[in-house]
PDB file of C-alpha atoms in Angstrom:
ATOM      1  CA  UNK A  21     137.700 -30.988   1.234  1.00 66.00           C
ATOM      2  CA  UNK A  22     137.653 -29.311  -2.246  1.00 69.00           C
ATOM      3  CA  UNK A  23     136.110 -31.936  -4.225  1.00 83.00           C
ATOM      4  CA  UNK A  24     132.822 -31.718  -1.621  1.00 85.00           C
ATOM      5  CA  UNK A  25     132.674 -28.508  -1.735  1.00 86.00           C
ATOM      6  CA  UNK A  26     132.274 -28.446  -4.903  1.00 88.00           C
ATOM      7  CA  UNK A  27     129.727 -31.261  -4.817  1.00 89.00           C
ATOM      8  CA  UNK A  28     127.958 -29.377  -2.155  1.00 90.00           C
ATOM      9  CA  UNK A  29     128.056 -26.148  -4.188  1.00 89.00           C
ATOM     10  CA  UNK A  30     126.550 -28.265  -7.122  1.00 90.00           C
ATOM     11  CA  UNK A  31     124.107 -28.873  -5.227  1.00 92.00           C
ATOM     12  CA  UNK A  32     123.059 -25.906  -3.293  1.00 92.00           C
ATOM     13  CA  UNK A  33     123.014 -24.622  -6.655  1.00 93.00           C
ATOM     14  CA  UNK A  34     120.401 -27.380  -8.326  1.00 94.00           C
ATOM     15  CA  UNK A  35     118.157 -27.015  -5.382  1.00 94.00           C
ATOM     16  CA  UNK A  36     118.129 -23.016  -6.081  1.00 93.00           C
ATOM     17  CA  UNK A  37     117.675 -23.645 -10.013  1.00 93.00           C
ATOM     18  CA  UNK A  38     115.061 -25.832  -8.913  1.00 94.00           C
ATOM     19  CA  UNK A  39     113.160 -23.846  -6.162  1.00 95.00           C
ATOM     20  CA  UNK A  40     113.150 -20.864  -8.982  1.00 94.00           C
ATOM     21  CA  UNK A  41     111.851 -23.274 -11.483  1.00 94.00           C
ATOM     22  CA  UNK A  42     108.884 -23.745  -9.040  1.00 95.00           C
ATOM     23  CA  UNK A  43     108.886 -20.166  -8.308  1.00 95.00           C
ATOM     24  CA  UNK A  44     108.183 -19.576 -12.020  1.00 95.00           C
ATOM     25  CA  UNK A  45     105.248 -21.641 -12.238  1.00 94.00           C
ATOM     26  CA  UNK A  46     103.236 -20.593  -9.643  1.00 94.00           C
ATOM     27  CA  UNK A  47     103.891 -16.997 -10.776  1.00 95.00           C
ATOM     28  CA  UNK A  48     102.561 -18.550 -14.624  1.00 95.00           C
ATOM     29  CA  UNK A  49      99.747 -19.752 -12.412  1.00 95.00           C
ATOM     30  CA  UNK A  50      99.057 -16.905 -10.657  1.00 95.00           C
ATOM     31  CA  UNK A  51      99.473 -14.526 -13.980  1.00 95.00           C
ATOM     32  CA  UNK A  52      96.907 -16.732 -15.768  1.00 95.00           C
ATOM     33  CA  UNK A  53      94.364 -16.197 -12.465  1.00 95.00           C
ATOM     34  CA  UNK A  54      94.787 -12.603 -12.706  1.00 95.00           C
ATOM     35  CA  UNK A  55      94.256 -12.776 -16.474  1.00 94.00           C
ATOM     36  CA  UNK A  56      91.326 -14.559 -16.527  1.00 91.00           C
ATOM     37  CA  UNK A  57      89.965 -12.169 -13.750  1.00 92.00           C
ATOM     38  CA  UNK A  58      90.743  -9.195 -16.223  1.00 93.00           C
ATOM     39  CA  UNK A  59      88.912 -10.664 -19.082  1.00 87.00           C
ATOM     40  CA  UNK A  60      85.515 -11.302 -17.014  1.00 82.00           C
ATOM     41  CA  UNK A  61      85.774  -7.698 -15.764  1.00 86.00           C
ATOM     42  CA  UNK A  62      86.050  -6.592 -19.509  1.00 84.00           C
ATOM     43  CA  UNK A  63      83.221  -8.569 -20.277  1.00 76.00           C
ATOM     44  CA  UNK A  64      81.799  -7.050 -17.894  1.00 77.00           C
ATOM     45  CA  UNK A  65      82.235  -3.711 -18.532  1.00 83.00           C
ATOM     46  CA  UNK A  66      80.862  -4.347 -22.187  1.00 79.00           C
ATOM     47  CA  UNK A  67      78.054  -5.798 -21.076  1.00 74.00           C
ATOM     48  CA  UNK A  68      77.181  -2.073 -18.970  1.00 80.00           C
ATOM     49  CA  UNK A  69      77.974  -0.446 -22.273  1.00 83.00           C
ATOM     50  CA  UNK A  70      75.685  -2.394 -24.013  1.00 78.00           C
ATOM     51  CA  UNK A  71      72.724  -2.203 -21.891  1.00 77.00           C
ATOM     52  CA  UNK A  72      73.314   1.753 -21.607  1.00 83.00           C
ATOM     53  CA  UNK A  73      73.584   2.117 -25.300  1.00 83.00           C
ATOM     54  CA  UNK A  74      70.441   0.112 -25.550  1.00 78.00           C
ATOM     55  CA  UNK A  75      68.393   1.845 -23.001  1.00 81.00           C
ATOM     56  CA  UNK A  76      69.668   5.020 -24.391  1.00 87.00           C
ATOM     57  CA  UNK A  77      68.367   4.022 -27.694  1.00 82.00           C
ATOM     58  CA  UNK A  78      65.058   3.007 -26.306  1.00 80.00           C
ATOM     59  CA  UNK A  79      64.688   6.482 -24.571  1.00 85.00           C
ATOM     60  CA  UNK A  80      65.615   8.365 -27.967  1.00 85.00           C
ATOM     61  CA  UNK A  81      62.748   6.416 -29.728  1.00 79.00           C
ATOM     62  CA  UNK A  82      60.201   7.312 -26.720  1.00 81.00           C
ATOM     63  CA  UNK A  83      61.034  10.879 -26.679  1.00 86.00           C
ATOM     64  CA  UNK A  84      60.543  10.944 -30.496  1.00 81.00           C
ATOM     65  CA  UNK A  85      57.022   9.101 -30.045  1.00 77.00           C
ATOM     66  CA  UNK A  86      55.861  11.815 -27.750  1.00 81.00           C
ATOM     67  CA  UNK A  87      57.279  14.450 -29.747  1.00 81.00           C
ATOM     68  CA  UNK A  88      54.441  13.583 -32.398  1.00 74.00           C
ATOM     69  CA  UNK A  89      51.945  15.379 -30.701  1.00 74.00           C
ATOM     70  CA  UNK A  90      53.757  18.755 -31.068  1.00 80.00           C
ATOM     71  CA  UNK A  91      54.489  17.793 -34.597  1.00 74.00           C
ATOM     72  CA  UNK A  92      58.120  18.533 -33.775  1.00 80.00           C
ATOM     73  CA  UNK A  93      59.896  17.034 -36.953  1.00 77.00           C
ATOM     74  CA  UNK A  94      63.100  17.803 -36.063  1.00 83.00           C
ATOM     75  CA  UNK A  95      63.621  17.286 -32.824  1.00 88.00           C
ATOM     76  CA  UNK A  96      61.861  13.698 -33.545  1.00 81.00           C
ATOM     77  CA  UNK A  97      64.652  13.281 -36.592  1.00 81.00           C
ATOM     78  CA  UNK A  98      67.415  14.498 -33.954  1.00 88.00           C
ATOM     79  CA  UNK A  99      66.079  11.733 -31.773  1.00 86.00           C
ATOM     80  CA  UNK A 100      66.072   9.284 -34.520  1.00 81.00           C
ATOM     81  CA  UNK A 101      69.501   9.905 -35.196  1.00 84.00           C
ATOM     82  CA  UNK A 102      70.616   9.103 -31.146  1.00 88.00           C
ATOM     83  CA  UNK A 103      68.702   6.388 -31.537  1.00 83.00           C
ATOM     84  CA  UNK A 104      71.123   5.100 -34.469  1.00 81.00           C
ATOM     85  CA  UNK A 105      74.386   6.189 -32.996  1.00 86.00           C
ATOM     86  CA  UNK A 106      73.391   4.500 -29.906  1.00 85.00           C
ATOM     87  CA  UNK A 107      72.208   1.143 -31.794  1.00 78.00           C
ATOM     88  CA  UNK A 108      75.331   1.070 -33.796  1.00 80.00           C
ATOM     89  CA  UNK A 109      77.238   1.143 -30.738  1.00 82.00           C
ATOM     90  CA  UNK A 110      75.669  -1.546 -29.259  1.00 77.00           C
ATOM     91  CA  UNK A 111      76.819  -3.811 -32.828  1.00 73.00           C
ATOM     92  CA  UNK A 112      79.933  -2.785 -32.248  1.00 77.00           C
ATOM     93  CA  UNK A 113      80.018  -4.700 -28.943  1.00 72.00           C
ATOM     94  CA  UNK A 114      81.206  -7.890 -30.504  1.00 56.00           C
ATOM     95  CA  UNK A 115      80.854  -9.604 -27.271  1.00 56.00           C
ATOM     96  CA  UNK A 116      76.539  -9.494 -27.547  1.00 51.00           C
ATOM     97  CA  UNK A 117      75.732 -10.018 -30.800  1.00 54.00           C
ATOM     98  CA  UNK A 118      74.153 -13.325 -32.546  1.00 57.00           C
ATOM     99  CA  UNK A 119      72.235 -13.893 -35.260  1.00 54.00           C
ATOM    100  CA  UNK A 120      69.280 -12.951 -33.584  1.00 55.00           C
ATOM    101  CA  UNK A 121      70.758  -9.459 -32.319  1.00 61.00           C
ATOM    102  CA  UNK A 122      72.066  -8.932 -36.089  1.00 65.00           C
ATOM    103  CA  UNK A 123      68.726  -9.557 -37.742  1.00 66.00           C
ATOM    104  CA  UNK A 124      67.281  -7.627 -34.954  1.00 66.00           C
ATOM    105  CA  UNK A 125      69.638  -4.693 -35.674  1.00 68.00           C
ATOM    106  CA  UNK A 126      69.055  -4.807 -39.427  1.00 72.00           C
ATOM    107  CA  UNK A 127      65.069  -4.292 -39.113  1.00 72.00           C
ATOM    108  CA  UNK A 128      65.452  -1.285 -36.873  1.00 71.00           C
ATOM    109  CA  UNK A 129      67.800   0.481 -38.588  1.00 73.00           C
ATOM    110  CA  UNK A 130      65.597  -0.092 -41.515  1.00 75.00           C
ATOM    111  CA  UNK A 131      62.817   1.343 -39.950  1.00 74.00           C
ATOM    112  CA  UNK A 132      64.817   4.420 -38.448  1.00 73.00           C
ATOM    113  CA  UNK A 133      65.147   4.988 -42.136  1.00 75.00           C
ATOM    114  CA  UNK A 134      61.689   4.326 -42.718  1.00 75.00           C
ATOM    115  CA  UNK A 135      60.495   6.920 -39.482  1.00 73.00           C
ATOM    116  CA  UNK A 136      62.598   9.777 -41.037  1.00 73.00           C
ATOM    117  CA  UNK A 137      61.370   9.433 -44.766  1.00 75.00           C
ATOM    118  CA  UNK A 138      57.891   9.603 -43.278  1.00 73.00           C
ATOM    119  CA  UNK A 139      58.679  12.572 -40.869  1.00 72.00           C
ATOM    120  CA  UNK A 140      60.626  14.482 -44.140  1.00 71.00           C
ATOM    121  CA  UNK A 141      57.147  13.866 -46.153  1.00 70.00           C
ATOM    122  CA  UNK A 142      55.155  15.130 -43.437  1.00 67.00           C
ATOM    123  CA  UNK A 143      57.310  18.458 -42.242  1.00 66.00           C
ATOM    124  CA  UNK A 144      57.481  18.688 -45.787  1.00 66.00           C
ATOM    125  CA  UNK A 145      53.604  19.072 -46.593  1.00 61.00           C
ATOM    126  CA  UNK A 146      50.987  20.262 -44.949  1.00 56.00           C
ATOM    127  CA  UNK A 147      49.454  16.740 -44.505  1.00 57.00           C
ATOM    128  CA  UNK A 148      48.114  16.247 -40.926  1.00 59.00           C
ATOM    129  CA  UNK A 149      48.246  12.344 -41.361  1.00 63.00           C
ATOM    130  CA  UNK A 150      50.398  11.233 -38.301  1.00 68.00           C
ATOM    131  CA  UNK A 151      49.043   7.962 -37.578  1.00 74.00           C
ATOM    132  CA  UNK A 152      51.340   6.369 -40.049  1.00 72.00           C
ATOM    133  CA  UNK A 153      54.577   7.612 -38.557  1.00 71.00           C
ATOM    134  CA  UNK A 154      53.331   6.514 -34.872  1.00 74.00           C
ATOM    135  CA  UNK A 155      52.572   3.695 -36.153  1.00 75.00           C
ATOM    136  CA  UNK A 156      56.079   3.533 -37.281  1.00 74.00           C
ATOM    137  CA  UNK A 157      58.001   4.460 -34.307  1.00 72.00           C
ATOM    138  CA  UNK A 158      55.444   1.889 -32.821  1.00 75.00           C
ATOM    139  CA  UNK A 159      57.131  -0.876 -34.652  1.00 77.00           C
ATOM    140  CA  UNK A 160      60.372   0.792 -33.926  1.00 71.00           C
ATOM    141  CA  UNK A 161      60.160   0.639 -30.542  1.00 73.00           C
ATOM    142  CA  UNK A 162      58.882  -2.946 -30.460  1.00 74.00           C
ATOM    143  CA  UNK A 163      62.160  -3.868 -32.612  1.00 72.00           C
ATOM    144  CA  UNK A 164      64.084  -2.589 -30.212  1.00 68.00           C
ATOM    145  CA  UNK A 165      62.550  -3.809 -27.487  1.00 72.00           C
ATOM    146  CA  UNK A 166      63.058  -7.130 -29.142  1.00 71.00           C
ATOM    147  CA  UNK A 167      66.337  -6.649 -29.221  1.00 66.00           C
ATOM    148  CA  UNK A 168      66.964  -5.550 -26.255  1.00 67.00           C
ATOM    149  CA  UNK A 169      65.385  -8.953 -24.757  1.00 71.00           C
ATOM    150  CA  UNK A 170      67.763 -10.918 -27.212  1.00 67.00           C
ATOM    151  CA  UNK A 171      70.441  -9.326 -25.862  1.00 65.00           C
ATOM    152  CA  UNK A 172      69.518  -9.622 -22.143  1.00 67.00           C
ATOM    153  CA  UNK A 173      68.844 -13.771 -22.951  1.00 67.00           C
ATOM    154  CA  UNK A 174      72.356 -13.770 -24.459  1.00 64.00           C
ATOM    155  CA  UNK A 175      73.824 -12.068 -21.669  1.00 63.00           C
ATOM    156  CA  UNK A 176      72.484 -14.200 -19.090  1.00 66.00           C
ATOM    157  CA  UNK A 177      73.805 -17.164 -21.356  1.00 64.00           C
ATOM    158  CA  UNK A 178      77.088 -15.851 -21.136  1.00 59.00           C
ATOM    159  CA  UNK A 179      77.073 -15.412 -17.707  1.00 61.00           C
ATOM    160  CA  UNK A 180      76.036 -18.899 -17.067  1.00 60.00           C
ATOM    161  CA  UNK A 181      78.417 -20.615 -19.301  1.00 53.00           C
ATOM    162  CA  UNK A 182      81.288 -18.006 -17.615  1.00 54.00           C
ATOM    163  CA  UNK A 183      80.578 -19.006 -14.133  1.00 52.00           C
TER     164      UNK A 183
END
């Protein structure tokens, strides 16, 4: 009877071990699914942050354009600086970078520097040539729009790929 009890105990132990292994495998699968969902949520949050920062940058540039008629140079520079900060945040969000976005970002930053130098020149002189500034801000606005469109296309492609 003792030998049969030992054999039965061994079988019960083996069955318990097999059940524990199955439970471990199930837990791993559940953990993987949860991690996949978390990755999707993180990616979506990055997309939302990117869109918000891009909208803020475009809004700042549009505000700067509207201030030209008032010759509010300091406010225009403040808005351009704010746009620079927003665009730097967009650039730092690695999920939404592509060659086109990087190229647009570089040209936008160059245009922002050009706008700021024009504003400094206009504010330090009695010169009333605002057309140059308006043209530079229009170019800057167009570049931001191109970057936003490129990012929207890329984000849409990412969503299709992840689905």
